[in-house]
Short mmCIF file of C-alpha atoms in Angstrom, two decimals:
data_model
loop_
_atom_site.label_atom_id
_atom_site.label_comp_id
_atom_site.label_asym_id
_atom_site.label_seq_id
_atom_site.Cartn_x
_atom_site.Cartn_y
_atom_site.Cartn_z
CA MET A 1 111.48 104.23 148.28
CA SER A 2 111.72 101.40 145.76
CA PRO A 3 114.69 99.67 144.12
CA ASP A 4 116.36 101.76 141.48
CA SER A 5 115.63 99.91 138.21
CA THR A 6 118.16 101.68 135.95
CA SER A 7 120.61 99.26 134.45
CA ARG A 8 123.75 98.66 136.44
CA GLY A 9 126.98 100.27 135.28
CA SER A 10 130.68 99.80 135.82
CA LEU A 11 133.02 101.46 138.29
CA ALA A 12 135.95 101.50 135.86
CA GLY A 13 137.97 104.67 136.16
CA ARG A 14 136.58 105.56 139.62
CA HIS A 15 138.84 106.08 142.59
CA VAL A 16 137.17 105.02 145.80
CA GLY A 17 138.16 104.17 149.34
CA VAL A 18 137.15 102.11 152.37
CA VAL A 19 138.08 102.79 155.93
CA GLY A 20 138.05 99.73 158.14
CA ALA A 21 139.55 96.36 157.05
CA GLY A 22 137.31 94.16 159.15
CA VAL A 23 134.98 91.54 157.68
CA MET A 24 132.54 94.12 156.30
CA GLY A 25 135.19 96.56 155.08
CA ARG A 26 137.26 94.00 153.23
CA ASP A 27 134.11 92.67 151.46
CA ILE A 28 133.03 96.18 150.48
CA ALA A 29 136.55 96.83 149.08
CA ALA A 30 136.35 93.57 147.11
CA LEU A 31 132.92 94.47 145.69
CA LEU A 32 134.19 97.90 144.61
CA ALA A 33 137.28 96.45 142.99
CA ASN A 34 135.26 93.70 141.35
CA GLY A 35 133.13 96.47 139.81
CA GLY A 36 136.24 97.93 138.22
CA ALA A 37 137.18 100.71 140.66
CA GLU A 38 140.66 101.45 141.94
CA VAL A 39 140.27 100.97 145.74
CA VAL A 40 142.22 102.16 148.71
CA LEU A 41 141.56 100.15 151.86
CA VAL A 42 142.73 101.90 155.02
CA ASP A 43 143.12 100.58 158.53
CA VAL A 44 145.50 101.66 161.32
CA ASP A 45 145.93 98.00 162.23
CA GLU A 46 148.59 96.51 159.99
CA ASP A 47 147.61 92.99 160.94
CA ALA A 48 144.01 93.67 159.88
CA LEU A 49 145.25 94.97 156.50
CA ALA A 50 147.46 91.95 156.01
CA ALA A 51 144.56 89.59 156.79
CA ALA A 52 142.34 91.50 154.34
CA GLU A 53 144.98 91.23 151.65
CA ARG A 54 145.33 87.47 152.17
CA TYR A 55 141.53 87.15 152.03
CA HIS A 56 141.43 89.09 148.79
CA GLU A 57 144.21 86.99 147.29
CA ARG A 58 142.95 83.53 148.37
CA GLU A 59 139.24 83.49 149.22
CA VAL A 60 137.13 86.39 147.94
CA GLY A 61 137.19 85.30 144.30
CA ALA A 62 135.19 82.15 145.11
CA ALA A 63 132.70 84.17 147.17
CA LEU A 64 132.17 86.58 144.25
CA VAL A 65 131.67 83.66 141.83
CA ASP A 66 129.16 82.02 144.25
CA ALA A 67 127.24 85.26 144.41
CA GLY A 68 127.03 85.48 140.62
CA LEU A 69 129.13 88.63 140.60
CA ARG A 70 132.17 87.30 138.83
CA PRO A 71 132.76 84.74 136.05
CA ALA A 72 134.56 81.61 137.29
CA ASP A 73 137.24 82.08 134.57
CA ALA A 74 137.92 85.75 135.34
CA GLY A 75 141.61 86.36 134.89
CA GLU A 76 142.38 89.57 136.79
CA THR A 77 142.27 89.20 140.53
CA VAL A 78 140.45 91.61 142.85
CA VAL A 79 143.60 92.26 144.82
CA SER A 80 145.22 93.87 141.75
CA ARG A 81 142.90 96.86 142.13
CA VAL A 82 143.05 97.20 145.93
CA HIS A 83 145.74 99.24 147.56
CA TYR A 84 146.35 98.83 151.31
CA ALA A 85 147.37 101.74 153.54
CA THR A 86 147.50 102.73 157.22
CA GLY A 87 147.01 106.44 156.68
CA LEU A 88 144.03 108.42 155.52
CA ASP A 89 146.27 110.53 153.24
CA ALA A 90 146.10 107.65 150.78
CA LEU A 91 142.48 108.56 150.17
CA ALA A 92 143.18 112.05 148.91
CA ASP A 93 142.21 111.27 145.26
CA CYS A 94 139.07 109.34 146.13
CA GLU A 95 135.68 110.61 144.99
CA PHE A 96 133.71 108.23 147.17
CA VAL A 97 134.80 106.78 150.51
CA VAL A 98 132.94 104.20 152.69
CA GLU A 99 133.47 104.19 156.40
CA ALA A 100 133.06 100.73 157.84
CA ILE A 101 134.41 101.21 161.38
CA SER A 102 132.82 100.27 164.73
CA GLU A 103 129.29 101.41 165.69
CA ASP A 104 130.70 104.14 167.98
CA LEU A 105 129.36 107.63 167.24
CA ALA A 106 132.34 109.48 168.76
CA ALA A 107 134.74 107.35 166.68
CA LYS A 108 132.73 108.08 163.52
CA HIS A 109 132.72 111.82 164.27
CA GLY A 110 136.49 111.72 164.73
CA LEU A 111 136.96 109.82 161.45
CA LEU A 112 134.71 112.29 159.57
CA ALA A 113 136.78 115.19 160.78
CA ASP A 114 139.99 113.46 159.68
CA LEU A 115 138.52 112.59 156.30
CA GLU A 116 137.38 116.16 155.66
CA ALA A 117 140.93 117.27 156.21
CA VAL A 118 142.09 114.93 153.41
CA LEU A 119 139.28 114.71 150.86
CA ASP A 120 138.20 117.25 148.25
CA PRO A 121 135.05 119.16 149.35
CA ASP A 122 132.95 117.44 146.71
CA ALA A 123 134.01 113.91 147.62
CA VAL A 124 131.16 111.78 149.04
CA ILE A 125 131.39 109.79 152.24
CA GLY A 126 129.15 106.72 152.66
CA THR A 127 128.53 105.39 156.12
CA ASN A 128 127.86 101.69 156.49
CA THR A 129 126.31 102.26 159.92
CA SER A 130 123.72 99.67 160.97
CA SER A 131 122.39 101.46 164.03
CA LEU A 132 122.87 105.22 163.40
CA THR A 133 121.72 107.62 160.72
CA ALA A 134 123.78 109.49 158.12
CA SER A 135 122.72 112.73 159.89
CA ASP A 136 124.04 111.32 163.20
CA VAL A 137 127.40 110.59 161.59
CA ALA A 138 127.49 113.95 159.78
CA ALA A 139 126.40 116.02 162.82
CA ALA A 140 129.83 117.67 163.31
CA ALA A 141 130.95 117.66 159.65
CA ASP A 142 131.90 120.77 157.77
CA HIS A 143 130.08 119.37 154.72
CA PRO A 144 127.16 117.25 156.02
CA GLU A 145 125.60 117.42 152.58
CA ARG A 146 128.11 114.85 151.27
CA VAL A 147 127.52 112.21 153.97
CA VAL A 148 125.07 109.46 152.91
CA LEU A 149 123.89 106.15 154.33
CA PHE A 150 125.51 103.35 152.38
CA HIS A 151 124.44 100.29 154.29
CA PHE A 152 125.03 96.62 153.30
CA ALA A 153 123.49 93.47 154.58
CA ASN A 154 125.69 90.98 156.40
CA PRO A 155 127.29 89.09 154.68
CA ALA A 156 127.82 91.81 152.07
CA ILE A 157 128.89 89.80 149.04
CA PRO A 158 125.94 87.37 148.55
CA ARG A 159 123.19 89.81 149.80
CA ASP A 160 121.84 91.98 146.99
CA VAL A 161 120.89 95.14 148.76
CA VAL A 162 122.38 98.55 149.67
CA GLU A 163 120.27 101.08 151.63
CA VAL A 164 120.84 104.73 150.72
CA ASN A 165 119.54 107.89 152.35
CA GLY A 166 120.41 111.03 154.25
CA GLU A 167 118.14 113.92 155.08
CA ARG A 168 121.00 116.39 155.02
CA ALA A 169 122.69 114.87 152.00
CA SER A 170 122.60 116.52 148.57
CA GLU A 171 120.86 114.87 145.67
CA ALA A 172 124.22 114.70 143.89
CA ALA A 173 125.69 112.72 146.84
CA LEU A 174 122.71 110.37 146.98
CA ASP A 175 122.81 109.88 143.20
CA LEU A 176 126.49 109.01 143.36
CA ALA A 177 125.86 106.49 146.15
CA VAL A 178 123.15 104.82 144.07
CA SER A 179 125.44 104.68 141.06
CA VAL A 180 128.29 103.18 143.03
CA ALA A 181 126.05 100.54 144.56
CA ARG A 182 124.75 99.62 141.15
CA GLY A 183 128.31 99.45 139.75
CA MET A 184 129.15 96.96 142.53
CA GLY A 185 126.33 94.74 141.28
CA LYS A 186 124.04 95.56 144.18
CA GLU A 187 120.38 96.75 144.20
CA PRO A 188 120.21 100.21 145.77
CA PHE A 189 117.15 101.21 147.81
CA ARG A 190 116.45 104.87 148.60
CA LEU A 191 114.84 105.03 152.04
CA GLY A 192 112.61 107.82 153.27
CA THR A 193 112.64 109.30 156.77
CA GLU A 194 115.90 108.80 158.68
CA ARG A 195 115.51 106.67 161.83
CA ARG A 196 118.23 104.82 163.60
CA ALA A 197 118.79 101.25 162.26
CA ASN A 198 117.33 102.43 158.96
CA GLY A 199 115.52 99.57 157.14
CA LEU A 200 117.06 96.13 157.22
CA SER A 201 118.82 96.54 160.55
CA ARG A 202 115.63 97.72 162.21
CA LEU A 203 113.78 94.64 160.97
CA SER A 204 116.53 92.38 162.15
CA ALA A 205 116.79 94.24 165.46
CA ALA A 206 113.17 93.21 166.15
CA ILE A 207 113.88 89.61 165.29
CA LYS A 208 117.01 89.51 167.41
CA CYS A 209 115.40 91.26 170.37
CA ALA A 210 112.45 88.90 170.31
CA GLY A 211 114.81 86.02 170.07
CA THR A 212 116.61 87.06 173.24
CA TRP A 213 113.28 87.41 175.05
CA GLU A 214 112.36 83.89 173.96
CA LEU A 215 115.49 82.64 175.77
CA LEU A 216 113.51 83.11 178.98
CA ALA A 217 111.30 80.22 177.76
CA ALA A 218 113.58 78.03 175.66
CA ASP A 219 117.26 77.32 174.89
CA ALA A 220 119.02 78.71 171.87
CA ALA A 221 119.02 75.52 169.80
CA ALA A 222 115.21 74.98 170.21
CA ILE A 223 114.64 78.65 169.07
CA GLU A 224 116.99 78.16 166.13
CA VAL A 225 115.27 74.98 164.96
CA GLY A 226 111.86 76.57 165.36
CA ALA A 227 112.99 79.55 163.26
CA ARG A 228 114.40 77.38 160.49
CA ASN A 229 111.20 75.30 160.47
CA MET A 230 109.34 78.53 159.86
CA GLY A 231 111.48 79.23 156.79
CA PHE A 232 114.14 81.58 158.19
CA PRO A 233 117.53 80.88 156.55
CA ARG A 234 119.10 81.60 159.92
CA GLY A 235 117.47 82.01 163.34
CA PRO A 236 117.76 85.23 165.46
CA LEU A 237 120.45 83.89 167.92
CA ALA A 238 122.64 82.42 165.21
CA PHE A 239 122.43 85.85 163.51
CA VAL A 240 123.51 87.53 166.81
CA ASP A 241 126.44 85.11 166.89
CA LEU A 242 127.30 85.89 163.29
CA ILE A 243 127.52 89.64 163.77
CA GLY A 244 129.03 89.25 167.22
CA LEU A 245 127.46 89.60 170.69
CA ASP A 246 129.58 92.61 171.37
CA ILE A 247 128.43 94.38 168.21
CA HIS A 248 124.85 93.39 168.87
CA LEU A 249 124.98 94.91 172.38
CA ALA A 250 126.56 98.10 171.02
CA THR A 251 123.79 98.31 168.41
CA VAL A 252 121.15 97.91 171.13
CA ASP A 253 122.73 100.76 173.03
CA ASN A 254 122.71 103.04 169.95
CA LEU A 255 119.02 102.31 169.47
CA ALA A 256 117.98 102.72 173.10
CA GLU A 257 117.51 106.49 173.12
CA GLU A 258 115.44 106.76 169.93
CA TYR A 259 113.29 103.73 170.60
CA ASP A 260 112.99 103.86 174.37
CA GLY A 261 114.74 100.53 174.91
CA ARG A 262 112.36 98.63 172.57
CA PHE A 263 115.20 96.45 171.22
CA ALA A 264 116.88 95.67 174.49
CA PRO A 265 117.20 92.10 175.65
CA PRO A 266 115.85 91.14 179.13
CA THR A 267 118.32 92.00 181.87
CA PRO A 268 119.38 88.44 182.72
CA VAL A 269 120.01 87.69 179.04
CA ARG A 270 122.03 90.87 178.65
CA GLU A 271 124.13 89.92 181.63
CA ARG A 272 124.63 86.45 180.16
CA MET A 273 125.70 87.94 176.84
CA GLU A 274 128.13 90.38 178.49
CA GLY A 275 129.68 87.47 180.38
CA MET A 276 130.07 85.47 177.13
CA VAL A 277 131.86 88.42 175.55
CA ALA A 278 134.15 88.77 178.55
CA ASP A 279 134.94 85.04 178.35
CA GLY A 280 135.94 85.26 174.67
CA ARG A 281 132.70 83.72 173.34
CA ALA A 282 131.34 86.63 171.33
CA GLY A 283 130.03 84.50 168.46
CA ALA A 284 131.25 83.08 165.17
CA LYS A 285 134.45 85.15 165.13
CA ASP A 286 135.53 83.44 168.33
CA GLY A 287 134.26 80.00 167.28
CA GLU A 288 131.59 80.07 169.95
CA GLY A 289 128.66 82.15 171.15
CA PHE A 290 125.18 80.84 171.62
CA PHE A 291 126.41 78.04 169.35
CA VAL A 292 129.69 76.41 168.40
CA TRP A 293 130.74 77.48 164.90
CA GLU A 294 132.46 75.29 162.37
CA ASP A 295 133.24 76.19 158.77
CA GLY A 296 131.11 79.30 159.00
CA GLU A 297 128.00 77.52 160.29
CA ALA A 298 126.38 77.09 163.70
CA VAL A 299 126.51 73.55 165.00
CA LEU A 300 123.08 72.69 166.40
CA PRO A 301 122.80 70.11 169.20
CA ALA A 302 119.96 67.67 169.18
CA VAL A 303 116.62 69.31 170.05
CA GLU A 304 113.70 67.43 171.62
CA ALA A 305 111.16 69.89 170.34
CA PRO A 306 111.43 73.13 168.38
CA HIS A 307 110.33 76.30 170.15
CA ASP A 308 107.22 78.09 168.89
CA VAL A 309 108.70 81.19 167.26
CA GLN A 310 105.37 82.88 166.39
CA PRO A 311 106.21 85.69 168.86
CA ILE A 312 109.44 86.38 166.94
CA VAL A 313 107.61 86.40 163.60
CA ALA A 314 104.90 88.66 165.06
CA ALA A 315 107.53 91.09 166.38
CA LEU A 316 109.04 91.32 162.88
CA VAL A 317 105.73 92.11 161.22
CA ASN A 318 104.91 94.55 164.05
CA GLU A 319 108.10 96.49 163.53
CA ALA A 320 107.52 96.62 159.78
CA HIS A 321 104.18 98.32 160.45
CA ARG A 322 105.92 100.87 162.66
CA MET A 323 108.47 101.56 159.86
CA VAL A 324 105.70 102.23 157.32
CA ASP A 325 104.05 104.51 159.88
CA ASP A 326 107.40 106.37 160.30
CA ASP A 327 107.71 106.79 156.49
CA VAL A 328 111.00 104.87 156.40
CA ALA A 329 109.73 102.76 153.49
CA ASP A 330 106.52 101.36 152.06
CA ALA A 331 105.42 97.72 152.53
CA GLU A 332 106.62 96.57 149.14
CA THR A 333 110.11 98.02 149.70
CA LEU A 334 110.35 96.49 153.19
CA ASN A 335 109.36 93.08 151.81
CA GLU A 336 112.04 93.32 149.16
CA ILE A 337 114.73 94.57 151.53
CA LEU A 338 114.20 91.77 154.00
CA LYS A 339 114.15 89.08 151.26
CA ARG A 340 117.34 90.37 149.64
CA GLY A 341 119.02 91.12 152.96
CA SER A 342 118.27 87.77 154.60
CA GLY A 343 118.38 85.49 151.58
CA GLY A 344 114.84 84.36 152.42
CA ALA A 345 111.80 84.04 150.22
CA VAL A 346 109.30 86.15 152.14
CA GLY A 347 109.05 89.62 153.63
CA PRO A 348 107.21 90.84 156.68
CA PHE A 349 103.99 91.78 154.84
CA ASP A 350 104.10 88.44 152.96
CA ILE A 351 104.07 86.75 156.36
CA GLU A 352 101.13 88.90 157.48
CA SER A 353 99.20 87.83 154.39
CA MET A 354 99.89 84.18 155.13
CA VAL A 355 99.32 84.16 158.91
CA GLY A 356 96.69 86.90 159.28
CA ALA A 357 96.87 90.20 161.13
CA ASP A 358 94.42 89.02 163.80
CA VAL A 359 96.54 86.00 164.67
CA LEU A 360 99.70 88.07 164.90
CA ARG A 361 98.01 90.71 167.09
CA ASP A 362 96.75 88.04 169.48
CA VAL A 363 100.28 86.63 169.77
CA LEU A 364 101.71 90.07 170.40
CA GLU A 365 99.11 91.01 173.02
CA ALA A 366 99.71 87.76 174.91
CA ARG A 367 103.55 88.14 174.96
CA TYR A 368 103.29 91.83 175.79
CA ALA A 369 101.05 91.03 178.74
CA GLU A 370 103.53 88.40 179.92
CA THR A 371 106.77 90.39 179.44
CA ASP A 372 106.00 94.08 179.12
CA ALA A 373 108.65 94.09 176.42
CA GLY A 374 108.30 96.97 173.96
CA VAL A 375 109.16 94.78 170.97
CA TYR A 376 105.83 92.96 171.52
CA GLU A 377 103.64 96.02 172.03
CA PRO A 378 101.23 95.96 169.00
CA ALA A 379 101.50 98.77 166.55
CA ASP A 380 98.33 100.78 166.07
CA SER A 381 98.32 99.95 162.33
CA LEU A 382 98.57 96.16 162.72
#
């Protein structure tokens, strides 16, 4: 459950695919091509494919350079190794395919069935799900042993982490996923027990959920400033905006059954978020959510006083303890995953060392008594 330390290799000569040409899918395709692979990017939406191709031609090179994944003077463009298609038949020769479609389990089951009709039996399918497990996605597959978790942080290019696991997956499939991640220039982490939201997404779910509960006491800007003052590169509500309120709510719904609603926002905040989505204010992609977005950044209005975000920090550390208890990963791994996945300098157990377990437990007990929100219920091991 620690980062694989073997030297990174190249993907030259590999034929790989990505299904879904949205923001995440087009970045994964670029990373694969940048590693040397021949990539097929598939989406039924021709406009999405055209937008991805323009992005690969005009913008992604700079993002790869900024992330230290590509020399500034590299001659060959990423787009020269990406092939764009609307049909899954184009993936027939691929040995590794990443699905990066919506967090809808029925849709993923349908896609898996269609992929199995096209791919060779030994081809591996990586799911970039942020709120399900590889076994969830593979539940109806003819070959569940080839379905692995292959989860990226958001944004995928600058964040140096890929989470890999799958309790039904073969060691060969898991090994290939690790090798591909390394060939992309990413650090692969093998997680332990499968639980929905896996590692990074479960930590961030606790932060985002606590952030929505704090909206009952403060406005979004005050929470954001408080979070940044505590050293977070981005606060919880700006992060909700970045991934999209609609996607966040879908994630909450996927987690509800396994975690008994622990990551759900309070009812009035959920209703507010649903109204924002209906009004076309689903976050950064619409230019507005909890914040107005310009040039990829949230515009913060003036704030009289930052909100005390200790409850959000406590919720993060609390969830990390639960994850260790669940055998998802050990404390060292969770620290590293959060730092790499968020771009920050500290992990949850670093925070506990700095603040103190007793202080965090007192904060959690107070907020749990006030709200009865599961995200604040103290873990036994804290």
